[in-house]
Amino acid sequence: MKADLLLLLADGLVIVMVARSLLHWAKLDAHHPLAAFCRQTTEWLVKPLRKVAPAAGRWDTACLLAGLLVYYTVYMVMTWVELPGSISSKIMAANFIFALIGILKAAAYVLLFGLIIRMLLSFQNPYSPLVAVLQRIFEPVSRPFAFLRMGRYDFSGSIVALVLWFLLVDFLPKLVSSVNLWLLR
């Protein structure tokens, strides 16, 4: 139970870090409430990592590194609690792979939530600054499905949402199972 709560807290924190990185990439004004929330929530961990991982162009790599470190730390703590004294290099490598999978999962959730927010804002407040930022984020991935745009309505995000959902419910769980099987060998 405690491990599940710890992992849930890590998921929430890393989702905010990935959102912060994407919003920075899409150039959302730092004074926007969503950008300010992401920054204030994660600055305590991201700020020290800026020296190690400076921004790479428009990408805030310190946020992504912080997310990776959060997941790796949580998985190592869970391993240490469940299997005290038996942490091998194979388990450490598996925990790193689990941390990478966690980052992918967090990114998929952020993108899926972003698609839903973009859809809702397109009906409610189509001239919001957040809509323009979300458009910059999703334009590259929805461009192949541009034929699903009908006037003011844009259904191209539906295909992207289906791909993200498939990633979350099928591909990533199978990847986790494969790593678990590798650990058993």
mmCIF file of C-alpha atoms in Angstrom:
data_model
loop_
_atom_site.group_PDB
_atom_site.id
_atom_site.type_symbol
_atom_site.label_atom_id
_atom_site.label_comp_id
_atom_site.label_asym_id
_atom_site.label_seq_id
_atom_site.Cartn_x
_atom_site.Cartn_y
_atom_site.Cartn_z
ATOM 1 C CA MET A 1 0.000 0.000 0.000
ATOM 2 C CA LYS A 2 2.777 2.449 0.903
ATOM 3 C CA ALA A 3 4.643 1.593 -2.301
ATOM 4 C CA ASP A 4 1.522 2.323 -4.371
ATOM 5 C CA LEU A 5 1.086 5.688 -2.654
ATOM 6 C CA LEU A 6 4.749 6.539 -3.206
ATOM 7 C CA LEU A 7 4.463 5.613 -6.888
ATOM 8 C CA LEU A 8 1.243 7.639 -7.228
ATOM 9 C CA LEU A 9 2.956 10.710 -5.761
ATOM 10 C CA ALA A 10 5.899 10.187 -8.124
ATOM 11 C CA ASP A 11 3.497 9.916 -11.072
ATOM 12 C CA GLY A 12 1.846 13.208 -10.147
ATOM 13 C CA LEU A 13 5.136 15.033 -9.690
ATOM 14 C CA VAL A 14 6.627 13.718 -12.930
ATOM 15 C CA ILE A 15 3.462 14.546 -14.886
ATOM 16 C CA VAL A 16 3.838 18.156 -13.718
ATOM 17 C CA MET A 17 7.535 18.108 -14.717
ATOM 18 C CA VAL A 18 6.772 16.788 -18.204
ATOM 19 C CA ALA A 19 3.990 19.358 -18.566
ATOM 20 C CA ARG A 20 6.427 22.079 -17.524
ATOM 21 C CA SER A 21 8.935 20.913 -20.124
ATOM 22 C CA LEU A 22 6.301 20.826 -22.890
ATOM 23 C CA LEU A 23 4.874 24.220 -21.953
ATOM 24 C CA HIS A 24 8.384 25.670 -21.953
ATOM 25 C CA TRP A 25 9.006 24.135 -25.393
ATOM 26 C CA ALA A 26 5.756 25.632 -26.702
ATOM 27 C CA LYS A 27 6.646 29.039 -25.195
ATOM 28 C CA LEU A 28 3.735 29.528 -22.843
ATOM 29 C CA ASP A 29 4.132 32.836 -20.997
ATOM 30 C CA ALA A 30 5.774 32.197 -17.619
ATOM 31 C CA HIS A 31 3.070 34.285 -15.929
ATOM 32 C CA HIS A 32 0.250 32.057 -17.187
ATOM 33 C CA PRO A 33 -1.328 30.286 -14.176
ATOM 34 C CA LEU A 34 -0.602 26.798 -15.552
ATOM 35 C CA ALA A 35 3.059 27.592 -16.254
ATOM 36 C CA ALA A 36 3.419 29.250 -12.853
ATOM 37 C CA PHE A 37 1.884 26.233 -11.111
ATOM 38 C CA CYS A 38 4.222 23.809 -12.900
ATOM 39 C CA ARG A 39 7.242 25.963 -12.113
ATOM 40 C CA GLN A 40 6.372 26.518 -8.448
ATOM 41 C CA THR A 41 5.588 22.844 -7.890
ATOM 42 C CA THR A 42 8.811 21.508 -9.361
ATOM 43 C CA GLU A 43 11.390 24.279 -8.965
ATOM 44 C CA TRP A 44 12.820 22.773 -5.755
ATOM 45 C CA LEU A 45 14.054 19.765 -7.723
ATOM 46 C CA VAL A 46 14.643 21.230 -11.174
ATOM 47 C CA LYS A 47 16.709 24.262 -10.141
ATOM 48 C CA PRO A 48 19.717 22.282 -8.785
ATOM 49 C CA LEU A 49 19.744 20.120 -11.931
ATOM 50 C CA ARG A 50 20.038 23.118 -14.268
ATOM 51 C CA LYS A 51 23.813 23.106 -13.717
ATOM 52 C CA VAL A 52 24.040 19.450 -14.776
ATOM 53 C CA ALA A 53 21.432 19.542 -17.538
ATOM 54 C CA PRO A 54 21.140 22.981 -19.157
ATOM 55 C CA ALA A 55 18.352 23.585 -21.646
ATOM 56 C CA ALA A 56 18.900 21.986 -25.036
ATOM 57 C CA GLY A 57 17.393 24.519 -27.399
ATOM 58 C CA ARG A 58 13.746 24.874 -26.440
ATOM 59 C CA TRP A 59 13.742 21.667 -24.353
ATOM 60 C CA ASP A 60 13.930 21.997 -20.581
ATOM 61 C CA THR A 61 16.095 18.922 -20.049
ATOM 62 C CA ALA A 62 16.449 19.549 -16.318
ATOM 63 C CA CYS A 63 12.722 18.795 -15.905
ATOM 64 C CA LEU A 64 13.038 15.518 -17.774
ATOM 65 C CA LEU A 65 16.163 14.542 -15.836
ATOM 66 C CA ALA A 66 14.391 15.400 -12.578
ATOM 67 C CA GLY A 67 11.468 13.171 -13.582
ATOM 68 C CA LEU A 68 13.828 10.328 -14.396
ATOM 69 C CA LEU A 69 15.567 10.753 -11.029
ATOM 70 C CA VAL A 70 12.254 10.803 -9.152
ATOM 71 C CA TYR A 71 11.126 7.552 -10.746
ATOM 72 C CA TYR A 72 14.521 5.868 -10.333
ATOM 73 C CA THR A 73 14.675 6.878 -6.664
ATOM 74 C CA VAL A 74 11.150 5.619 -6.013
ATOM 75 C CA TYR A 75 11.835 2.290 -7.715
ATOM 76 C CA MET A 76 15.111 1.865 -5.824
ATOM 77 C CA VAL A 77 13.411 2.658 -2.488
ATOM 78 C CA MET A 78 10.630 0.193 -3.283
ATOM 79 C CA THR A 79 13.224 -2.461 -4.164
ATOM 80 C CA TRP A 80 15.223 -1.760 -1.034
ATOM 81 C CA VAL A 81 12.094 -2.094 1.145
ATOM 82 C CA GLU A 82 10.814 -5.256 -0.564
ATOM 83 C CA LEU A 83 14.172 -6.992 -1.140
ATOM 84 C CA PRO A 84 16.588 -5.668 1.481
ATOM 85 C CA GLY A 85 20.186 -6.618 0.826
ATOM 86 C CA SER A 86 19.600 -8.136 -2.604
ATOM 87 C CA ILE A 87 19.994 -5.177 -4.933
ATOM 88 C CA SER A 88 22.069 -6.322 -7.886
ATOM 89 C CA SER A 89 23.240 -4.492 -10.979
ATOM 90 C CA LYS A 90 20.494 -6.283 -12.929
ATOM 91 C CA ILE A 91 17.840 -4.884 -10.587
ATOM 92 C CA MET A 92 19.399 -1.418 -10.791
ATOM 93 C CA ALA A 93 19.322 -1.621 -14.607
ATOM 94 C CA ALA A 94 15.699 -2.814 -14.537
ATOM 95 C CA ASN A 95 14.752 0.086 -12.252
ATOM 96 C CA PHE A 96 16.346 2.496 -14.717
ATOM 97 C CA ILE A 97 14.283 0.932 -17.528
ATOM 98 C CA PHE A 98 11.165 1.217 -15.342
ATOM 99 C CA ALA A 99 12.032 4.908 -14.788
ATOM 100 C CA LEU A 100 12.281 5.448 -18.562
ATOM 101 C CA ILE A 101 8.933 3.706 -19.035
ATOM 102 C CA GLY A 102 7.506 5.940 -16.300
ATOM 103 C CA ILE A 103 8.668 9.050 -18.169
ATOM 104 C CA LEU A 104 6.995 7.738 -21.344
ATOM 105 C CA LYS A 105 3.810 7.054 -19.375
ATOM 106 C CA ALA A 106 3.846 10.548 -17.852
ATOM 107 C CA ALA A 107 4.411 12.107 -21.288
ATOM 108 C CA ALA A 108 1.510 10.115 -22.741
ATOM 109 C CA TYR A 109 -0.781 11.275 -19.921
ATOM 110 C CA VAL A 110 0.285 14.901 -20.347
ATOM 111 C CA LEU A 111 -0.342 14.744 -24.085
ATOM 112 C CA LEU A 112 -3.704 13.017 -23.602
ATOM 113 C CA PHE A 113 -4.806 15.597 -21.025
ATOM 114 C CA GLY A 114 -3.548 18.347 -23.326
ATOM 115 C CA LEU A 115 -5.655 17.012 -26.179
ATOM 116 C CA ILE A 116 -8.741 16.973 -23.981
ATOM 117 C CA ILE A 117 -8.062 20.517 -22.738
ATOM 118 C CA ARG A 118 -7.455 21.692 -26.307
ATOM 119 C CA MET A 119 -10.753 20.182 -27.423
ATOM 120 C CA LEU A 120 -12.694 21.740 -24.541
ATOM 121 C CA LEU A 121 -11.076 25.154 -24.976
ATOM 122 C CA SER A 122 -11.729 25.124 -28.717
ATOM 123 C CA PHE A 123 -15.453 25.194 -27.918
ATOM 124 C CA GLN A 124 -15.359 27.380 -24.796
ATOM 125 C CA ASN A 125 -12.547 29.888 -25.351
ATOM 126 C CA PRO A 126 -10.882 29.445 -28.749
ATOM 127 C CA TYR A 127 -8.745 32.595 -28.360
ATOM 128 C CA SER A 128 -7.124 31.606 -25.072
ATOM 129 C CA PRO A 129 -3.296 31.817 -25.004
ATOM 130 C CA LEU A 130 -3.294 28.198 -23.849
ATOM 131 C CA VAL A 131 -5.043 27.122 -27.069
ATOM 132 C CA ALA A 132 -2.235 28.616 -29.146
ATOM 133 C CA VAL A 133 0.376 26.812 -27.021
ATOM 134 C CA LEU A 134 -1.480 23.503 -27.250
ATOM 135 C CA GLN A 135 -1.756 23.996 -30.998
ATOM 136 C CA ARG A 136 2.044 24.380 -31.207
ATOM 137 C CA ILE A 137 2.474 21.183 -29.191
ATOM 138 C CA PHE A 138 0.028 19.072 -31.170
ATOM 139 C CA GLU A 139 0.460 20.434 -34.688
ATOM 140 C CA PRO A 140 3.484 18.230 -35.529
ATOM 141 C CA VAL A 141 1.766 15.019 -34.379
ATOM 142 C CA SER A 142 -1.682 15.794 -35.778
ATOM 143 C CA ARG A 143 -0.482 17.061 -39.173
ATOM 144 C CA PRO A 144 -0.722 13.580 -40.827
ATOM 145 C CA PHE A 145 -4.412 13.499 -39.882
ATOM 146 C CA ALA A 146 -5.245 16.971 -41.197
ATOM 147 C CA PHE A 147 -7.907 15.467 -43.464
ATOM 148 C CA LEU A 148 -10.058 15.114 -40.313
ATOM 149 C CA ARG A 149 -10.370 18.892 -39.936
ATOM 150 C CA MET A 150 -13.812 20.087 -40.896
ATOM 151 C CA GLY A 151 -14.149 23.835 -40.766
ATOM 152 C CA ARG A 152 -13.816 25.051 -37.212
ATOM 153 C CA TYR A 153 -13.823 21.506 -35.820
ATOM 154 C CA ASP A 154 -10.580 19.580 -35.618
ATOM 155 C CA PHE A 155 -10.874 15.830 -35.127
ATOM 156 C CA SER A 156 -7.246 15.098 -36.010
ATOM 157 C CA GLY A 157 -6.448 14.938 -32.316
ATOM 158 C CA SER A 158 -8.778 11.944 -31.995
ATOM 159 C CA ILE A 159 -6.324 9.689 -33.805
ATOM 160 C CA VAL A 160 -3.454 10.997 -31.671
ATOM 161 C CA ALA A 161 -5.556 10.347 -28.548
ATOM 162 C CA LEU A 162 -6.230 6.773 -29.685
ATOM 163 C CA VAL A 163 -2.509 6.172 -30.254
ATOM 164 C CA LEU A 164 -1.708 7.576 -26.812
ATOM 165 C CA TRP A 165 -4.420 5.435 -25.230
ATOM 166 C CA PHE A 166 -3.030 2.331 -26.974
ATOM 167 C CA LEU A 167 0.418 3.241 -25.665
ATOM 168 C CA LEU A 168 -0.925 3.560 -22.108
ATOM 169 C CA VAL A 169 -3.120 0.471 -21.950
ATOM 170 C CA ASP A 170 -1.279 -1.972 -24.202
ATOM 171 C CA PHE A 171 2.289 -1.165 -25.223
ATOM 172 C CA LEU A 172 3.762 0.165 -21.952
ATOM 173 C CA PRO A 173 2.237 -2.582 -19.749
ATOM 174 C CA LYS A 174 3.650 -5.209 -22.127
ATOM 175 C CA LEU A 175 7.019 -3.496 -21.925
ATOM 176 C CA VAL A 176 6.878 -3.615 -18.108
ATOM 177 C CA SER A 177 5.984 -7.322 -18.270
ATOM 178 C CA SER A 178 8.939 -7.958 -20.566
ATOM 179 C CA VAL A 179 11.323 -6.262 -18.139
ATOM 180 C CA ASN A 180 9.837 -8.272 -15.256
ATOM 181 C CA LEU A 181 10.366 -11.492 -17.212
ATOM 182 C CA TRP A 182 13.947 -10.444 -17.944
ATOM 183 C CA LEU A 183 14.465 -9.989 -14.213
ATOM 184 C CA LEU A 184 13.241 -13.529 -13.528
ATOM 185 C CA ARG A 185 15.792 -15.089 -15.860
#
